[in-house]
């Protein structure tokens, strides 16, 4: 099959491309390297079934494909808040362009949406029929509301133009190739532990998240794309940890001597988050298989290798380098 992956040079997109290429598909990666890197797709660059197009999805493009995985969008709070207007444009104009493409060539379209559509949830765990508690004017809104309108557009193209759609609501995902400077909790803690810098727990660390290893997520995305259920469907690991628990796990695994320190909680930081994965299990026979300890070990190995080949000073900067 001829498959387009927008944002294919990013963290999740590049792991997805690895699977699609290994399965024998023709893959087009569309990326403007805003938060993605060529090194993530380096191994495929000269492959006859692989094509890389350097393109910003806020501009239209004409391609012939059968499936579209629409992953392009900065995903970490540091990155999507760096240029919030651009984040909205990517979600609105970028998603419109990709849906227009899907409509023109009759491609199946999968939107990488997010648990952030639930905002700071008042219902726990979060089921897909929960409509969320989102601040429309806060610092996370460019992403949260951006993804909500991306979902709206996707369902409107389905109803109005019969576009064949799938919508995945992705919960916190981690693994090798996460950016060193993206400020997400797993990458921050792992790099801090490796560099013997205190782990920065925001707030009192009682807020919770559920962490899905990237290979599990990719399996879920591919099942959703290739089965009949259109979603929205939560894809995430239902094991819930407080951020302080996560810090302790990383500390034990990487560097038992590293300290933990507390820093202010960012504005609008969701208090609790855990997916109800009943729909994924029912419709996709999908559930995560990689336990946190195992996934963290693989992630730590990747960061250790990367830290060896670059200057430690480059890590943990608070601004992205788009
Ligand atoms: P990422 O930042 O690593 O990847 C995003 C990719 O999109 C990058 O390669 C970037 O260069 C590209 N991109 C951004 N703007 C673009 C534009 N205008 N034109 C073309 N390419 C552009 O993020 P990720 O973690 O791989 O996330 C991938 C998708 O999954 C995103 O849509 C994100 O919202 C969603 N998601 C991820 C998570 C997670 O925990 N990783 C959680 C929920 C949702
Ligand atoms: N967090 C933290 N220390 C860090 C980075 C993040 O305590 O160095 C917290 C953050 O406040 C949030 C949780 O970890 O409560 C997850 O943050 P992340 O940015 O990874 O993702 P999101 O908030 O989008 O779920």
XYZ file of C-alpha atoms and ligand atoms in Angstrom:
391
model
C 0.000 0.000 0.000
C 1.098 3.619 -0.589
C 0.978 5.372 2.772
C 1.563 8.986 3.799
C 2.851 9.765 7.288
C 2.729 13.481 8.128
C 5.189 14.307 10.894
C 7.050 11.115 10.010
C 10.426 12.469 11.156
C 9.108 12.956 14.693
C 9.136 10.641 17.684
C 5.963 8.584 17.084
C 5.899 9.067 13.295
C 9.375 7.619 12.806
C 8.562 4.485 14.845
C 5.396 4.101 12.782
C 7.428 4.411 9.571
C 9.797 1.679 10.803
C 6.818 -0.680 11.147
C 5.222 0.293 7.821
C 8.515 -0.109 5.935
C 9.221 -3.442 7.609
C 5.739 -4.606 6.583
C 6.610 -3.870 2.920
C 4.577 -0.701 2.267
C 5.531 2.287 0.132
C 5.902 5.177 2.559
C 5.949 8.926 2.006
C 7.166 10.968 4.969
C 6.008 14.585 4.951
C 7.776 16.795 7.481
C 9.142 20.317 7.873
C 11.517 19.309 10.721
C 9.889 21.706 13.177
C 10.409 19.208 15.992
C 11.436 16.184 13.947
C 14.875 15.110 12.777
C 16.343 13.462 9.711
C 18.327 11.127 11.984
C 15.035 9.426 12.965
C 14.428 8.246 9.391
C 18.050 8.052 8.244
C 17.957 4.295 7.714
C 15.225 4.574 5.072
C 16.490 7.567 3.092
C 17.902 5.559 0.182
C 15.282 2.826 0.249
C 13.339 2.477 -3.042
C 9.990 2.236 -1.205
C 10.644 5.381 0.875
C 10.245 9.045 -0.028
C 10.920 12.093 2.127
C 9.173 15.358 1.271
C 10.254 18.503 3.125
C 6.965 20.381 3.331
C 4.917 22.443 5.768
C 1.392 20.981 5.991
C -0.135 24.422 6.436
C 0.453 24.676 2.655
C -1.596 22.362 0.413
C 0.089 19.506 -1.431
C -1.016 17.006 -4.099
C -0.013 13.367 -3.671
C -1.433 9.968 -4.605
C -1.807 7.757 -1.498
C -4.195 5.157 -0.087
C -3.776 5.839 3.629
C -2.787 8.950 5.604
C -1.501 8.846 9.184
C -1.780 12.499 10.202
C 0.801 12.870 12.975
C 2.288 16.308 12.219
C 2.010 18.628 15.234
C 4.422 19.543 18.028
C 3.374 17.394 20.990
C 5.268 18.499 24.088
C 3.981 21.493 26.072
C 7.313 23.314 25.666
C 7.185 22.894 21.889
C 3.522 23.636 21.266
C 3.629 26.699 23.543
C 6.778 28.052 21.838
C 4.664 29.462 18.951
C 1.006 28.933 19.921
C -0.376 30.606 16.799
C 1.628 28.232 14.637
C 0.303 25.320 16.721
C -3.265 26.415 15.941
C -2.414 26.835 12.240
C -0.897 23.345 12.104
C -4.007 21.837 13.666
C -6.548 23.824 11.668
C -4.956 24.594 8.279
C -2.686 21.547 8.313
C -5.536 19.162 9.147
C -7.810 20.854 6.551
C -5.154 20.378 3.885
C -4.608 16.737 4.757
C -8.359 16.045 4.886
C -8.716 17.773 1.501
C -6.034 15.465 0.154
C -7.789 12.409 1.627
C -11.056 13.521 0.035
C -9.483 14.071 -3.401
C -7.680 10.731 -3.615
C -10.172 8.688 -1.515
C -7.522 7.837 1.067
C -8.316 6.567 4.549
C -7.346 9.281 7.065
C -6.201 8.686 10.650
C -5.940 11.676 12.983
C -3.442 11.537 15.848
C -5.548 13.308 18.465
C -4.759 13.451 22.148
C -5.949 12.937 25.711
C -5.602 16.723 25.972
C -9.058 16.991 24.387
C -10.293 15.997 27.873
C -8.400 18.972 29.404
C -8.221 18.762 33.207
C -10.757 15.928 33.451
C -13.510 15.812 36.048
C -14.283 12.198 35.099
C -11.791 9.457 35.865
C -10.658 7.334 34.073
C -11.457 9.105 30.809
C -13.887 7.408 28.427
C -14.316 8.524 24.852
C -17.842 9.848 25.507
C -16.517 12.302 28.145
C -16.570 15.778 26.561
C -13.794 17.247 28.613
C -12.955 20.224 30.762
C -10.801 22.477 28.601
C -9.771 26.063 29.270
C -10.297 27.811 25.902
C -7.978 30.748 26.687
C -5.084 29.224 28.618
C -1.525 28.445 27.626
C -2.381 24.839 26.667
C -5.432 25.887 24.601
C -3.574 26.224 21.296
C -2.948 22.485 21.457
C -6.070 21.282 23.308
C -8.532 23.343 21.282
C -6.423 22.826 18.151
C -6.837 19.071 18.480
C -10.521 19.421 19.316
C -11.175 21.375 16.108
C -9.000 18.859 14.218
C -11.379 16.138 15.483
C -14.379 18.269 14.476
C -12.974 18.788 10.975
C -12.253 15.078 10.643
C -15.819 14.099 11.564
C -17.289 16.847 9.347
C -15.285 15.604 6.339
C -16.651 12.156 7.148
C -20.280 13.292 7.375
C -20.194 15.858 4.568
C -17.728 14.315 2.106
C -17.741 10.621 3.091
C -14.023 10.649 3.887
C -13.028 7.352 5.474
C -11.690 8.433 8.889
C -10.120 7.072 12.058
C -9.494 9.112 15.233
C -7.023 8.028 17.927
C -6.824 9.851 21.252
C -3.240 9.248 22.283
C -2.242 9.363 25.963
C 1.319 10.123 27.174
C 3.728 8.032 25.145
C 7.454 7.590 25.687
C 10.417 5.733 24.235
C 13.641 6.068 22.259
C 13.948 9.149 19.984
C 12.044 11.501 22.270
C 13.729 14.876 21.912
C 16.261 15.715 24.609
C 14.989 19.278 25.009
C 11.247 18.809 24.714
C 10.578 19.191 28.439
C 8.359 16.123 28.740
C 8.490 14.371 32.039
C 10.048 11.062 30.954
C 12.787 12.649 28.835
C 13.519 15.242 31.534
C 13.780 12.706 34.368
C 15.892 10.244 32.374
C 18.366 12.916 31.224
C 18.526 14.468 34.678
C 19.203 11.071 36.270
C 21.879 10.245 33.686
C 23.563 13.618 34.253
C 23.178 13.502 38.046
C 21.085 16.676 38.044
C 18.122 16.733 40.506
C 14.871 15.434 39.014
C 12.444 18.362 38.715
C 9.018 17.362 40.016
C 6.496 20.104 39.248
C 4.032 20.907 42.046
C 3.936 18.315 44.826
C 4.105 15.480 42.279
C 0.654 14.128 43.174
C -0.713 14.737 39.652
C -0.994 11.508 37.672
C -0.253 10.297 34.151
C -0.275 6.910 32.410
C 2.729 6.078 30.241
C 2.503 4.037 27.052
C 5.605 2.603 25.385
C 5.896 3.727 21.759
C 5.792 0.244 20.147
C 2.449 -0.414 21.874
C 1.063 2.859 20.550
C 2.225 2.118 16.991
C 0.513 -1.286 17.122
C -2.703 0.421 18.270
C -2.532 3.052 15.517
C -2.044 0.410 12.817
C -4.912 -1.727 14.124
C -7.187 1.317 14.182
C -6.207 2.235 10.626
C -6.841 -1.250 9.273
C -10.022 -2.225 11.112
C -13.583 -1.013 10.700
C -14.072 1.057 13.870
C -13.644 4.803 13.213
C -13.297 5.970 16.830
C -12.522 8.153 18.601
C -10.601 5.567 20.549
C -8.257 6.061 23.499
C -4.778 4.605 22.974
C -2.727 4.622 26.145
C -1.535 2.560 29.047
C -4.084 2.338 31.870
C -1.382 1.957 34.587
C -1.535 5.247 36.447
C 1.422 6.796 38.322
C 1.839 9.989 40.269
C 4.700 12.076 38.890
C 6.526 11.615 42.206
C 6.207 7.820 41.800
C 7.615 8.108 38.289
C 10.560 10.133 39.637
C 11.246 7.387 42.180
C 11.080 4.670 39.518
C 13.566 6.548 37.293
C 15.780 7.282 40.285
C 15.954 3.590 41.266
C 16.523 2.464 37.693
C 19.106 4.997 36.573
C 20.812 6.697 39.497
C 19.779 5.936 43.113
C 21.906 8.860 44.368
C 20.242 11.552 42.270
C 18.121 14.044 44.236
C 14.495 14.969 43.637
C 13.542 18.648 43.833
C 10.217 20.425 43.533
C 9.440 23.257 41.097
C 6.250 25.294 40.436
C 3.372 23.490 38.724
C 2.734 24.896 35.218
C -0.589 26.645 34.573
C -3.558 24.387 33.697
C -1.539 21.210 34.321
C -4.131 18.358 34.367
C -4.470 16.776 37.827
C -5.285 13.211 36.809
C -5.127 11.284 33.583
C -5.790 7.641 32.777
C -7.442 6.171 29.703
C -10.408 3.874 29.822
C -9.238 1.433 27.152
C -12.397 -0.670 26.893
C -13.066 0.512 23.332
C -9.529 -0.285 22.155
C -9.821 -3.744 23.671
C -13.296 -4.373 22.270
C -12.826 -3.002 18.751
C -9.106 -3.462 18.143
C -8.279 -6.335 20.549
C -5.539 -3.962 21.663
C -3.927 -3.460 25.023
C -0.433 -2.321 25.978
C 2.112 -5.091 26.547
C 5.305 -3.268 27.612
C 5.551 -2.600 31.364
C 6.966 0.767 32.513
C 10.228 -0.707 33.863
C 10.983 -2.457 30.576
C 10.075 0.529 28.398
C 12.106 2.848 30.595
C 15.175 0.604 30.290
C 14.999 0.819 26.475
C 14.489 4.586 26.671
C 17.419 5.045 29.069
C 19.734 3.066 26.749
C 18.804 5.343 23.845
C 19.385 8.533 25.846
C 22.660 7.200 27.251
C 23.962 6.612 23.711
C 22.859 10.053 22.544
C 24.402 11.808 25.548
C 27.720 10.117 24.801
C 27.899 11.676 21.361
C 26.793 15.218 22.212
C 27.557 17.956 24.701
C 25.513 17.757 27.930
C 25.126 21.536 27.822
C 22.736 21.168 24.877
C 20.183 19.253 26.876
C 17.301 20.474 28.977
C 17.131 23.896 27.391
C 13.669 25.258 27.973
C 13.099 26.454 24.402
C 12.807 24.205 21.392
C 14.931 24.585 18.285
C 12.424 24.503 15.459
P 6.945 15.174 17.592
O 7.040 16.620 17.894
O 8.122 14.308 17.877
O 6.561 14.942 16.056
C 5.786 15.836 15.315
C 6.343 15.874 13.903
O 5.533 16.747 13.115
C 7.770 16.398 13.831
O 8.552 15.596 12.986
C 7.599 17.804 13.252
O 8.741 18.253 12.558
C 6.392 17.587 12.361
N 5.686 18.835 12.072
C 5.271 19.776 12.960
N 4.687 20.796 12.323
C 4.692 20.491 10.998
C 4.236 21.150 9.832
N 3.638 22.340 9.893
N 4.409 20.539 8.637
C 5.023 19.337 8.551
N 5.486 18.671 9.642
C 5.328 19.244 10.838
O 5.659 14.634 18.352
P 5.178 13.135 18.630
O 5.333 12.879 20.075
O 5.803 12.220 17.663
O 3.628 13.278 18.325
C 3.092 12.893 17.071
C 1.591 13.143 17.071
O 0.968 12.383 18.119
C 1.208 14.602 17.293
O 0.117 14.918 16.457
C 0.779 14.639 18.735
O -0.171 15.643 18.980
C 0.213 13.248 18.944
N 0.312 12.845 20.362
C 1.507 12.473 20.899
C 1.560 12.145 22.235
C 2.859 11.720 22.887
O 2.873 11.454 24.097
N 3.954 11.612 22.164
C 0.426 12.210 23.043
C -0.771 12.610 22.453
C -0.827 12.917 21.111
N 6.540 17.328 34.848
C 7.372 17.332 35.943
N 8.704 17.559 35.744
C 9.230 17.745 34.504
C 8.373 17.720 33.382
C 7.015 17.520 33.585
O 6.944 17.156 37.086
O 10.463 17.928 34.412
C 5.103 17.047 35.067
C 4.136 18.008 34.387
O 3.874 19.117 35.217
C 2.920 17.127 34.192
C 3.507 15.732 33.962
O 4.834 15.788 34.469
O 2.149 17.093 35.383
C 3.548 15.327 32.501
O 4.151 16.353 31.777
P 4.482 16.244 30.229
O 4.992 17.578 29.813
O 5.344 15.077 29.977
O 3.096 15.919 29.523
P 1.593 16.458 29.698
O 1.519 17.481 30.775
O 1.253 17.012 28.375
O 0.817 15.236 30.047
